[in-house]
Amino acid sequence: MANIIIRPGWYRSEREATSERLYHNRRQFIKTLGIGAIGMGLIGCTSKNGQAQANNGLANDTPEEESPNADLYPAKRNEAYRADREMTEEEYATTFNNFYEFTEQQNQVYKEVGKFETRPWEFEITGLVNKPQKLTVDELVRKLPLEERVYRFRCVEAWAMTVPWTGIPLKKILELAEPTSLAKYVRFVSFYRPTQAPNQKRATWYNWPYYEGLTIEEATNELTMGVTGLYGKELPKQNGAPLRVIVPWKYGYKGAKSIVKIELVDNQPKTFWNDLSPEEYGFISNVDPEVPHPRWSQATERLLGDPEIRVDTRKYNGYGEYVASLYEA
Ligand code: MTE
């Protein structure tokens, strides 16, 4: 049944995904957006000193100065994590998104997030832990130090970007709750608010809310981050504000956005896409150029903003030195 009904945006043939037509459409779209962004800045986003400014992501109409966390961004960059690729331009990373709660059209997500309220945002760390936690993201970012890391990001659709995330190693976040030795997996649950996220109301065939999972070793690997910022600012709504997970050696769908619950469990948790289409989306989902998706190859990827340049995909998205040992028999 899942095969018949479910058509996520990444269900495209490779030919379609790489077509020149799409590329030019996107360039045109981004150009139009540039004009729109300036307009938006003038109308809605006036800073305290009276100067108009466009804000990050072009969709969050709260001026940055109003954030109680403005002093925390940009966080100090951790130079141990550098990508050997040029950074993706911010406007590409914040206007081309996968966030099915809002729409399946990737270049429309940022326009659909207006009603989404991301502050205050309480989330819990629960399950097999000694000290269950309930706290807001604003409290979290005061409790643990933020750092910036530049990571490659690879979507199973075969597009990729390189962006500076701001956040906290997930291991540190989990430690707040003291996982017990019985905890073998970590389950993530995103929000459920059909009045704020139009596709949760419209697309009832999806099993909302979005849910994902990692093994405890993956979740506590030094690369895995709980992310609250992007490009030196708070995370735009369309990129998963106020808290998402980034697992840079896995396909992007393994990183749940706008998380409300982190649960430590002893059995492999079910995941949103695997439940919908198990033969296409596995639990582990490590980036691997040699394992094609049933519908298209994963051998190469196009860079957001630079789709004319197609580059070879690397096993573990180039992070093998950090994670290959997790998967050795
Ligand atoms: N998390 C939620 N809650 N809903 C989603 O639709 N999409 C996933 C992942 N996390 C998704 C999600 C997919 S398929 C990708 S590729 C990344 O988010 C996209 O992140 P980005 O929009 O910041 O590039």
Coordinates of C-alpha atoms and ligand atoms in Angstrom, one line a residue:
M1 CA 0.0 0.0 0.0
A2 CA 2.7 2.4 0.9
N3 CA 4.2 2.1 -2.6
I4 CA 1.0 3.2 -4.2
I5 CA 0.1 6.1 -2.0
I6 CA 3.3 7.5 -0.8
R7 CA 5.1 10.0 -3.1
P8 CA 7.6 12.0 -1.1
G9 CA 9.2 14.8 -3.0
W10 CA 12.4 12.8 -3.5
Y11 CA 10.6 10.2 -5.5
R12 CA 12.0 11.3 -8.7
S13 CA 14.0 9.5 -11.4
E14 CA 17.6 10.5 -11.4
R15 CA 17.2 12.0 -14.9
E16 CA 14.6 14.4 -13.5
A17 CA 16.6 15.2 -10.4
T18 CA 19.5 16.4 -12.4
S19 CA 17.7 18.0 -15.3
E20 CA 18.9 21.3 -16.6
R21 CA 15.3 22.5 -16.7
L22 CA 14.9 22.1 -12.9
Y23 CA 18.2 23.8 -12.4
H24 CA 17.2 26.9 -14.5
N25 CA 13.8 27.0 -12.8
R26 CA 15.6 27.0 -9.5
R27 CA 17.9 29.8 -10.5
Q28 CA 15.0 31.8 -11.7
F29 CA 13.2 31.1 -8.5
I30 CA 16.1 32.2 -6.4
K31 CA 16.5 35.4 -8.4
T32 CA 12.8 36.2 -7.8
L33 CA 13.4 35.4 -4.2
G34 CA 16.2 37.9 -4.0
I35 CA 13.8 40.7 -4.8
G36 CA 11.1 39.3 -2.5
A37 CA 13.7 39.1 0.3
I38 CA 14.5 42.7 0.1
G39 CA 10.8 43.6 0.0
M40 CA 10.2 41.5 3.1
G41 CA 13.1 43.1 4.9
L42 CA 11.7 46.6 4.3
I43 CA 8.2 45.7 5.4
G44 CA 8.5 43.4 8.3
C45 CA 12.0 43.2 9.8
T46 CA 13.1 46.5 11.2
S47 CA 15.8 46.3 13.7
K48 CA 16.0 48.2 17.0
N49 CA 18.2 50.8 15.5
G50 CA 15.6 51.4 12.8
Q51 CA 17.4 49.8 10.0
A52 CA 15.5 47.4 7.8
Q53 CA 17.1 44.0 7.5
A54 CA 16.3 40.8 5.9
N55 CA 16.5 37.9 8.4
N56 CA 17.9 34.5 8.0
G57 CA 15.8 32.0 6.1
L58 CA 13.6 34.9 4.8
A59 CA 10.6 33.3 6.5
N60 CA 10.9 34.0 10.2
D61 CA 9.5 37.5 10.7
T62 CA 10.9 37.9 14.2
P63 CA 13.8 40.3 14.1
E64 CA 16.9 38.6 15.4
E65 CA 17.3 41.2 18.2
E66 CA 14.1 39.9 19.8
S67 CA 15.6 36.5 20.4
P68 CA 16.7 36.0 24.0
N69 CA 19.6 34.1 22.6
A70 CA 20.9 36.7 20.2
D71 CA 24.1 36.9 22.3
L72 CA 24.9 33.2 21.7
Y73 CA 25.2 33.5 17.9
P74 CA 27.4 33.2 16.1
A75 CA 29.0 30.6 18.3
K76 CA 32.7 29.9 18.1
R77 CA 33.6 27.6 15.2
N78 CA 35.2 24.3 16.1
E79 CA 37.9 24.1 13.5
A80 CA 38.3 20.4 14.0
Y81 CA 35.3 19.9 11.8
R82 CA 36.0 21.4 8.4
A83 CA 34.6 20.5 5.1
D84 CA 36.8 20.3 2.0
R85 CA 34.2 22.0 -0.1
E86 CA 33.0 25.5 -0.6
M87 CA 30.2 26.5 1.7
T88 CA 26.7 26.5 0.2
E89 CA 25.1 30.0 -0.1
E90 CA 22.7 30.6 2.7
E91 CA 19.8 31.4 0.4
Y92 CA 20.0 28.0 -1.2
A93 CA 20.1 26.1 2.1
T94 CA 17.2 28.0 3.5
T95 CA 14.9 28.1 0.5
F96 CA 15.1 24.5 -0.7
N97 CA 14.1 22.2 2.1
N98 CA 12.5 18.9 2.9
F99 CA 9.9 19.4 5.7
Y100 CA 6.9 17.4 4.9
E101 CA 4.8 18.8 7.7
F102 CA 4.5 22.0 5.7
T103 CA 4.6 20.9 2.0
E104 CA 6.1 18.4 -0.3
Q105 CA 7.4 21.2 -2.6
Q106 CA 10.9 21.9 -1.5
N107 CA 11.1 25.4 -2.8
Q108 CA 7.9 26.4 -1.0
V109 CA 8.6 25.2 2.6
Y110 CA 10.0 28.5 3.7
K111 CA 6.8 30.2 2.6
E112 CA 4.6 27.8 4.6
V113 CA 6.2 28.1 8.0
G114 CA 4.8 31.5 9.0
K115 CA 2.3 30.2 11.5
F116 CA 4.7 27.8 13.1
E117 CA 5.5 28.9 16.7
T118 CA 8.9 27.8 17.8
R119 CA 9.2 29.7 21.1
P120 CA 8.7 28.7 23.8
W121 CA 9.6 25.1 22.8
E122 CA 9.6 22.4 25.4
F123 CA 11.1 19.0 24.7
E124 CA 11.7 15.9 26.8
I125 CA 14.4 13.3 27.2
T126 CA 12.7 10.2 28.5
G127 CA 12.7 6.4 28.5
L128 CA 15.6 4.4 29.8
V129 CA 17.2 7.3 31.8
N130 CA 17.9 7.9 35.4
K131 CA 16.9 11.6 35.2
P132 CA 14.1 12.3 32.8
Q133 CA 14.3 15.9 31.5
K134 CA 11.7 18.4 30.4
L135 CA 13.2 21.7 29.3
T136 CA 12.9 24.4 26.7
V137 CA 15.4 24.9 24.0
D138 CA 16.1 28.3 25.4
E139 CA 17.1 26.6 28.7
L140 CA 19.2 24.0 26.8
V141 CA 21.3 26.6 25.0
R142 CA 22.1 28.3 28.4
K143 CA 23.0 24.9 30.0
L144 CA 25.4 23.6 27.4
P145 CA 27.9 25.5 25.3
L146 CA 27.1 26.0 21.6
E147 CA 29.7 25.5 18.9
E148 CA 29.7 25.9 15.1
R149 CA 30.8 23.1 12.8
V150 CA 30.9 23.0 9.0
Y151 CA 29.5 19.7 7.8
R152 CA 28.7 18.2 4.4
F153 CA 25.0 17.2 4.2
R154 CA 23.7 14.6 1.7
C155 CA 20.0 14.0 0.9
V156 CA 19.0 10.7 -0.5
E157 CA 17.6 12.7 -3.5
A158 CA 21.2 13.1 -4.5
W159 CA 21.6 16.8 -3.6
A160 CA 24.1 18.0 -1.2
M161 CA 25.2 21.1 0.7
T162 CA 27.9 22.3 3.0
V163 CA 26.7 24.4 5.8
P164 CA 27.8 25.8 9.2
W165 CA 25.5 24.3 11.9
T166 CA 25.5 25.6 15.4
G167 CA 24.6 23.2 18.2
I168 CA 25.7 20.8 20.9
P169 CA 27.0 17.3 20.6
L170 CA 24.0 15.1 21.0
K171 CA 26.0 13.0 23.5
K172 CA 26.1 16.0 25.9
I173 CA 22.4 16.5 25.6
L174 CA 21.6 12.9 26.3
E175 CA 24.0 13.0 29.3
L176 CA 21.6 15.5 31.0
A177 CA 19.2 12.6 31.5
E178 CA 21.8 9.9 32.4
P179 CA 20.8 7.1 30.0
T180 CA 20.9 3.7 31.7
S181 CA 23.0 0.7 30.4
L182 CA 19.8 -0.8 29.0
A183 CA 19.5 2.1 26.5
K184 CA 20.5 0.7 23.1
Y185 CA 18.7 3.1 20.7
V186 CA 17.5 6.7 20.6
R187 CA 14.2 7.6 19.2
F188 CA 13.3 11.1 18.0
V189 CA 9.8 12.5 17.6
S190 CA 9.0 15.7 15.8
F191 CA 6.0 18.0 16.7
Y192 CA 2.4 17.5 15.8
R193 CA 0.5 20.7 15.2
P194 CA -1.9 20.5 12.2
T195 CA -3.1 24.1 12.8
Q196 CA 0.4 25.4 12.3
A197 CA 1.7 22.9 9.8
P198 CA -0.6 22.7 6.8
N199 CA 0.5 19.3 5.5
Q200 CA -0.1 17.6 8.8
K201 CA -3.7 18.5 8.2
R202 CA -3.8 17.9 4.5
A203 CA -1.7 14.8 3.9
T204 CA -3.4 12.5 6.3
W205 CA -1.8 9.4 4.7
Y206 CA 1.5 10.2 6.4
N207 CA 1.9 8.8 9.9
W208 CA 2.4 12.1 11.8
P209 CA 4.4 13.1 13.7
Y210 CA 7.7 12.4 12.0
Y211 CA 9.8 9.9 13.9
E212 CA 13.4 8.6 13.5
G213 CA 16.0 6.7 15.3
L214 CA 19.7 5.9 15.8
T215 CA 21.7 3.3 17.7
I216 CA 23.1 4.6 21.0
E217 CA 26.6 4.4 19.4
E218 CA 25.5 6.5 16.5
A219 CA 23.7 9.0 18.7
T220 CA 26.7 9.5 21.0
N221 CA 29.3 9.6 18.2
E222 CA 31.2 12.8 18.3
L223 CA 29.8 14.0 14.9
T224 CA 26.1 13.8 15.9
M225 CA 24.7 17.1 16.9
G226 CA 21.6 18.6 18.4
V227 CA 21.4 21.7 16.2
T228 CA 19.9 25.0 17.1
G229 CA 21.5 27.3 14.6
L230 CA 22.6 27.8 11.0
Y231 CA 24.9 30.3 9.4
G232 CA 25.7 31.9 12.7
K233 CA 22.1 32.6 13.6
E234 CA 19.2 30.7 15.2
L235 CA 17.9 27.9 13.0
P236 CA 15.3 29.1 10.5
K237 CA 11.9 27.4 10.9
Q238 CA 12.2 25.7 7.6
N239 CA 15.5 24.1 8.6
G240 CA 13.9 22.5 11.7
A241 CA 13.8 25.2 14.4
P242 CA 14.3 25.2 17.3
L243 CA 16.1 21.9 17.6
R244 CA 17.0 19.2 15.1
V245 CA 19.4 16.4 14.8
I246 CA 22.3 16.3 12.3
V247 CA 24.1 13.0 11.5
P248 CA 26.4 13.9 8.7
W249 CA 27.4 10.4 7.5
K250 CA 23.8 9.4 6.9
Y251 CA 21.1 10.5 4.5
G252 CA 19.4 13.7 5.6
Y253 CA 16.1 12.0 6.5
K254 CA 17.8 10.4 9.6
G255 CA 17.9 13.9 11.2
A256 CA 14.5 14.7 12.6
K257 CA 13.5 18.4 12.7
S258 CA 11.7 20.4 15.3
I259 CA 12.0 17.7 18.0
V260 CA 9.7 17.4 21.0
K261 CA 10.8 14.1 22.3
I262 CA 14.1 12.1 22.6
E263 CA 13.5 8.7 24.0
L264 CA 16.1 6.1 25.1
V265 CA 14.8 2.6 24.2
D266 CA 16.1 -0.9 24.2
N267 CA 14.7 -2.0 20.8
Q268 CA 15.3 -0.7 17.3
P269 CA 12.7 2.0 16.9
K270 CA 10.4 2.3 13.9
T271 CA 11.1 5.2 11.5
F272 CA 8.7 7.4 9.4
W273 CA 10.1 6.6 6.0
N274 CA 10.9 3.0 6.6
D275 CA 7.3 2.3 7.8
L276 CA 6.0 3.9 4.6
S277 CA 8.4 2.3 2.1
P278 CA 10.6 -0.3 3.8
E279 CA 12.3 -1.4 0.6
E280 CA 13.5 2.1 -0.1
Y281 CA 14.4 3.5 3.3
G282 CA 16.4 1.4 5.8
F283 CA 17.1 2.1 9.4
I284 CA 20.9 2.5 9.1
S285 CA 20.8 4.6 5.9
N286 CA 24.5 5.5 5.8
V287 CA 25.6 7.5 2.7
D288 CA 27.0 4.9 0.3
P289 CA 27.7 5.5 -3.4
E290 CA 27.8 1.8 -4.0
V291 CA 24.3 1.0 -2.7
P292 CA 21.8 2.5 -5.1
H293 CA 18.4 3.5 -4.0
P294 CA 15.9 1.2 -5.7
R295 CA 15.0 4.1 -8.0
W296 CA 18.2 5.9 -8.6
S297 CA 22.0 5.7 -8.2
Q298 CA 23.7 7.2 -5.3
A299 CA 27.1 7.4 -7.0
T300 CA 27.2 11.2 -7.5
E301 CA 25.5 14.3 -6.1
R302 CA 24.7 17.8 -7.2
L303 CA 25.6 20.7 -5.0
L304 CA 22.8 23.1 -4.0
G305 CA 23.3 26.3 -5.9
D306 CA 25.8 24.6 -8.2
P307 CA 23.9 21.9 -9.9
E308 CA 26.1 22.0 -13.0
I309 CA 28.8 20.6 -10.9
R310 CA 28.2 16.9 -10.1
V311 CA 30.6 15.4 -7.7
D312 CA 31.3 11.9 -6.6
T313 CA 29.5 10.7 -3.5
R314 CA 31.8 9.4 -0.8
K315 CA 31.1 6.5 1.5
Y316 CA 29.9 7.7 4.9
N317 CA 29.7 11.1 3.1
G318 CA 33.4 11.4 3.7
Y319 CA 33.2 10.8 7.5
G320 CA 34.6 7.2 7.5
E321 CA 37.5 8.0 9.8
Y322 CA 34.9 8.9 12.5
V323 CA 32.3 6.2 11.9
A324 CA 33.5 3.2 9.8
S325 CA 34.4 1.3 13.0
L326 CA 30.8 1.4 14.1
Y327 CA 29.8 -0.8 11.2
E328 CA 32.7 -3.3 11.1
A329 CA 31.5 -6.8 12.0
Ligands
MTE1 N1 12.2 16.1 9.8 C1 10.9 16.3 9.8 N2 10.3 16.5 11.0 N3 10.2 16.3 8.7 C2 10.7 16.1 7.5 O1 10.0 16.1 6.4 N4 12.8 15.7 6.2 C3 14.1 15.1 6.3 C4 15.0 15.7 7.4 N5 14.2 15.9 8.6 C5 12.2 15.9 7.4 C6 12.9 16.0 8.6 C7 14.8 15.1 5.0 S1 14.2 14.1 3.8 C8 15.9 15.9 4.8 S2 16.8 15.7 3.4 C9 16.3 16.9 5.8 O2 15.4 17.0 6.9 C10 16.3 18.3 5.1 O3 16.8 19.3 5.9 P1 17.0 20.8 5.3 O4 15.6 21.2 4.8 O5 17.4 21.6 6.5 O6 18.0 20.7 4.2

